[in-house]
């Protein structure tokens, strides 16, 4: 399904001297709002910080199918606050948006287009010399498309879908809280 660009953005694309930058907004406990531009930008009353943090954005292929798609984003030179967010693992399913923003020759933000909207699926911290980086996996709204509703963490529920699976036969013997993917 093709996207429709507003007439304002179509006009901007055709102008001479227009620069394109990206804005990343992740709504974690402390919102992460960064840009790959050389100076801070404000869009929709939100300030996006520059400073070399937002480094890499993976290309996304769109299709007309209802399918799970993900996107990877890399942040480098992250602050200790951002590091602690991803170290604490409280980020899964937090909302994430990526905008394509258009700047004129004076570096004034003219307009922005929502390029990707989804949630944080996973992240990995990488320690580099004197700095930290984080690689973030974002998932679109279809990530839970294949989940079977009404499932429980019991052997009976597991065998209703996978009759020969014995992985949860002893699940009732533990009193500890089982945390997956942590």
Short mmCIF file of C-alpha atoms in Angstrom, two decimals:
data_model
loop_
_atom_site.label_atom_id
_atom_site.label_comp_id
_atom_site.label_asym_id
_atom_site.label_seq_id
_atom_site.Cartn_x
_atom_site.Cartn_y
_atom_site.Cartn_z
CA UNK A 1 0.00 0.00 0.00
CA UNK A 2 1.56 3.25 -1.09
CA UNK A 3 1.70 6.17 1.30
CA UNK A 4 0.28 9.52 0.38
CA UNK A 5 2.49 12.52 1.02
CA UNK A 6 0.86 15.82 1.84
CA UNK A 7 1.06 18.50 -0.84
CA UNK A 8 3.27 20.56 1.50
CA UNK A 9 5.88 17.76 1.68
CA UNK A 10 5.66 17.11 -2.07
CA UNK A 11 6.43 20.80 -2.64
CA UNK A 12 9.35 20.69 -0.18
CA UNK A 13 10.93 17.69 -1.88
CA UNK A 14 11.03 19.55 -5.18
CA UNK A 15 12.67 22.69 -3.77
CA UNK A 16 16.36 23.38 -4.20
CA UNK A 17 18.56 23.37 -1.10
CA UNK A 18 16.29 21.24 1.09
CA UNK A 19 18.13 19.00 3.59
CA UNK A 20 16.68 15.82 5.03
CA UNK A 21 17.37 14.70 8.62
CA UNK A 22 15.83 12.09 10.91
CA UNK A 23 14.18 12.51 14.30
CA UNK A 24 13.94 9.58 16.73
CA UNK A 25 11.44 9.60 19.60
CA UNK A 26 11.33 6.64 22.01
CA UNK A 27 8.90 7.01 24.90
CA UNK A 28 10.84 5.19 27.63
CA UNK A 29 10.69 6.14 31.33
CA UNK A 30 12.86 9.11 30.34
CA UNK A 31 11.93 9.95 26.72
CA UNK A 32 14.78 9.62 24.23
CA UNK A 33 14.50 12.32 21.56
CA UNK A 34 17.53 12.61 19.27
CA UNK A 35 18.33 13.73 15.75
CA UNK A 36 21.11 12.99 13.29
CA UNK A 37 21.37 16.72 12.53
CA UNK A 38 24.32 18.81 13.79
CA UNK A 39 22.16 20.99 16.04
CA UNK A 40 19.08 20.54 18.21
CA UNK A 41 15.73 20.71 16.41
CA UNK A 42 12.18 21.23 17.67
CA UNK A 43 9.24 19.55 16.01
CA UNK A 44 5.69 19.35 17.35
CA UNK A 45 6.80 20.98 20.65
CA UNK A 46 9.45 18.27 21.23
CA UNK A 47 13.16 19.11 21.21
CA UNK A 48 15.38 16.55 19.50
CA UNK A 49 18.98 16.63 20.73
CA UNK A 50 21.96 16.51 18.41
CA UNK A 51 25.44 15.54 19.49
CA UNK A 52 26.26 12.48 17.43
CA UNK A 53 24.02 10.10 19.35
CA UNK A 54 21.71 9.01 16.54
CA UNK A 55 24.12 7.31 14.18
CA UNK A 56 22.54 4.64 12.05
CA UNK A 57 19.09 3.92 10.68
CA UNK A 58 18.35 0.74 8.77
CA UNK A 59 16.50 0.94 5.47
CA UNK A 60 12.94 -0.42 5.56
CA UNK A 61 11.18 -2.11 2.67
CA UNK A 62 7.41 -1.67 2.61
CA UNK A 63 4.91 -3.95 0.98
CA UNK A 64 1.15 -4.19 0.80
CA UNK A 65 1.13 -7.30 3.00
CA UNK A 66 0.18 -7.41 6.67
CA UNK A 67 3.52 -8.61 7.93
CA UNK A 68 5.90 -8.21 10.81
CA UNK A 69 8.71 -5.83 9.97
CA UNK A 70 11.46 -4.52 12.14
CA UNK A 71 14.00 -1.77 11.94
CA UNK A 72 17.35 -1.36 13.65
CA UNK A 73 18.63 1.91 15.06
CA UNK A 74 22.06 2.55 16.55
CA UNK A 75 22.83 5.20 19.16
CA UNK A 76 26.41 5.98 20.12
CA UNK A 77 27.95 8.17 22.83
CA UNK A 78 24.86 7.64 24.94
CA UNK A 79 24.46 9.24 28.34
CA UNK A 80 24.42 7.23 31.55
CA UNK A 81 20.66 7.89 31.78
CA UNK A 82 20.04 6.26 28.40
CA UNK A 83 22.45 3.44 29.28
CA UNK A 84 20.56 2.74 32.50
CA UNK A 85 17.22 2.62 30.64
CA UNK A 86 18.48 -0.15 28.37
CA UNK A 87 20.45 -1.84 31.13
CA UNK A 88 17.33 -2.07 33.31
CA UNK A 89 15.31 -3.70 30.51
CA UNK A 90 12.21 -1.57 31.14
CA UNK A 91 12.05 -0.56 27.49
CA UNK A 92 10.26 -3.45 25.74
CA UNK A 93 7.01 -2.34 24.05
CA UNK A 94 7.72 1.37 24.58
CA UNK A 95 6.48 3.51 21.68
CA UNK A 96 9.02 4.55 19.05
CA UNK A 97 8.60 7.00 16.17
CA UNK A 98 11.00 8.03 13.43
CA UNK A 99 10.34 11.16 11.40
CA UNK A 100 11.92 12.39 8.19
CA UNK A 101 12.32 16.15 8.64
CA UNK A 102 12.91 18.77 5.96
CA UNK A 103 15.22 21.76 6.59
CA UNK A 104 15.69 24.82 4.42
CA UNK A 105 19.06 26.42 3.61
CA UNK A 106 18.93 28.33 6.93
CA UNK A 107 18.46 25.00 8.79
CA UNK A 108 14.93 25.86 9.82
CA UNK A 109 12.69 22.83 10.21
CA UNK A 110 9.90 23.24 7.66
CA UNK A 111 7.94 20.03 8.09
CA UNK A 112 8.32 16.37 9.05
CA UNK A 113 6.84 13.11 7.90
CA UNK A 114 6.19 10.07 10.12
CA UNK A 115 8.43 7.43 8.55
CA UNK A 116 8.09 4.61 11.10
CA UNK A 117 5.92 3.98 14.14
CA UNK A 118 6.15 0.93 16.33
CA UNK A 119 7.54 -0.30 19.61
CA UNK A 120 10.91 -1.28 21.03
CA UNK A 121 11.32 -5.03 20.57
CA UNK A 122 14.88 -5.49 21.86
CA UNK A 123 18.13 -3.72 22.52
CA UNK A 124 21.76 -4.56 23.17
CA UNK A 125 24.33 -2.44 24.94
CA UNK A 126 27.85 -2.29 23.57
CA UNK A 127 30.67 -0.89 25.64
CA UNK A 128 33.33 0.85 23.62
CA UNK A 129 36.42 2.66 24.84
CA UNK A 130 35.15 5.37 27.22
CA UNK A 131 31.61 5.26 25.75
CA UNK A 132 28.51 3.13 25.43
CA UNK A 133 26.41 2.41 22.36
CA UNK A 134 23.03 0.76 22.07
CA UNK A 135 21.57 -1.12 19.14
CA UNK A 136 17.78 -0.96 19.25
CA UNK A 137 15.37 -3.24 17.41
CA UNK A 138 12.05 -1.59 16.61
CA UNK A 139 8.98 -3.57 15.53
CA UNK A 140 5.92 -2.36 13.68
CA UNK A 141 2.34 -2.78 14.84
CA UNK A 142 2.06 -6.29 13.39
CA UNK A 143 4.68 -7.84 15.68
CA UNK A 144 2.03 -9.68 17.72
CA UNK A 145 0.08 -10.83 14.67
CA UNK A 146 0.84 -14.55 15.20
CA UNK A 147 0.28 -14.63 18.96
CA UNK A 148 -2.43 -17.07 19.98
CA UNK A 149 -4.83 -15.30 22.34
CA UNK A 150 -5.71 -16.82 25.70
CA UNK A 151 -2.46 -18.73 26.18
CA UNK A 152 -1.28 -19.45 29.71
CA UNK A 153 2.07 -20.51 31.11
CA UNK A 154 0.90 -24.08 31.72
CA UNK A 155 1.57 -27.49 30.26
CA UNK A 156 -2.07 -27.81 29.16
CA UNK A 157 -1.98 -24.55 27.23
CA UNK A 158 1.34 -25.47 25.61
CA UNK A 159 0.10 -28.92 24.58
CA UNK A 160 -3.06 -27.44 23.03
CA UNK A 161 -0.81 -25.88 20.38
CA UNK A 162 2.22 -28.24 20.49
CA UNK A 163 0.94 -31.70 21.56
CA UNK A 164 4.38 -33.33 21.88
CA UNK A 165 6.09 -30.51 23.81
CA UNK A 166 7.09 -31.43 27.37
CA UNK A 167 8.88 -28.17 28.17
CA UNK A 168 6.26 -26.95 30.66
CA UNK A 169 5.43 -30.28 32.35
CA UNK A 170 7.28 -29.20 35.52
CA UNK A 171 6.36 -25.50 35.40
CA UNK A 172 4.01 -25.84 38.37
CA UNK A 173 6.90 -26.95 40.60
CA UNK A 174 8.59 -23.56 40.73
CA UNK A 175 7.48 -20.65 42.87
CA UNK A 176 9.79 -18.10 41.29
CA UNK A 177 8.61 -15.55 38.75
CA UNK A 178 9.82 -16.70 35.34
CA UNK A 179 10.96 -13.74 33.23
CA UNK A 180 11.47 -14.46 29.56
CA UNK A 181 14.11 -12.64 27.53
CA UNK A 182 15.82 -11.06 30.56
#
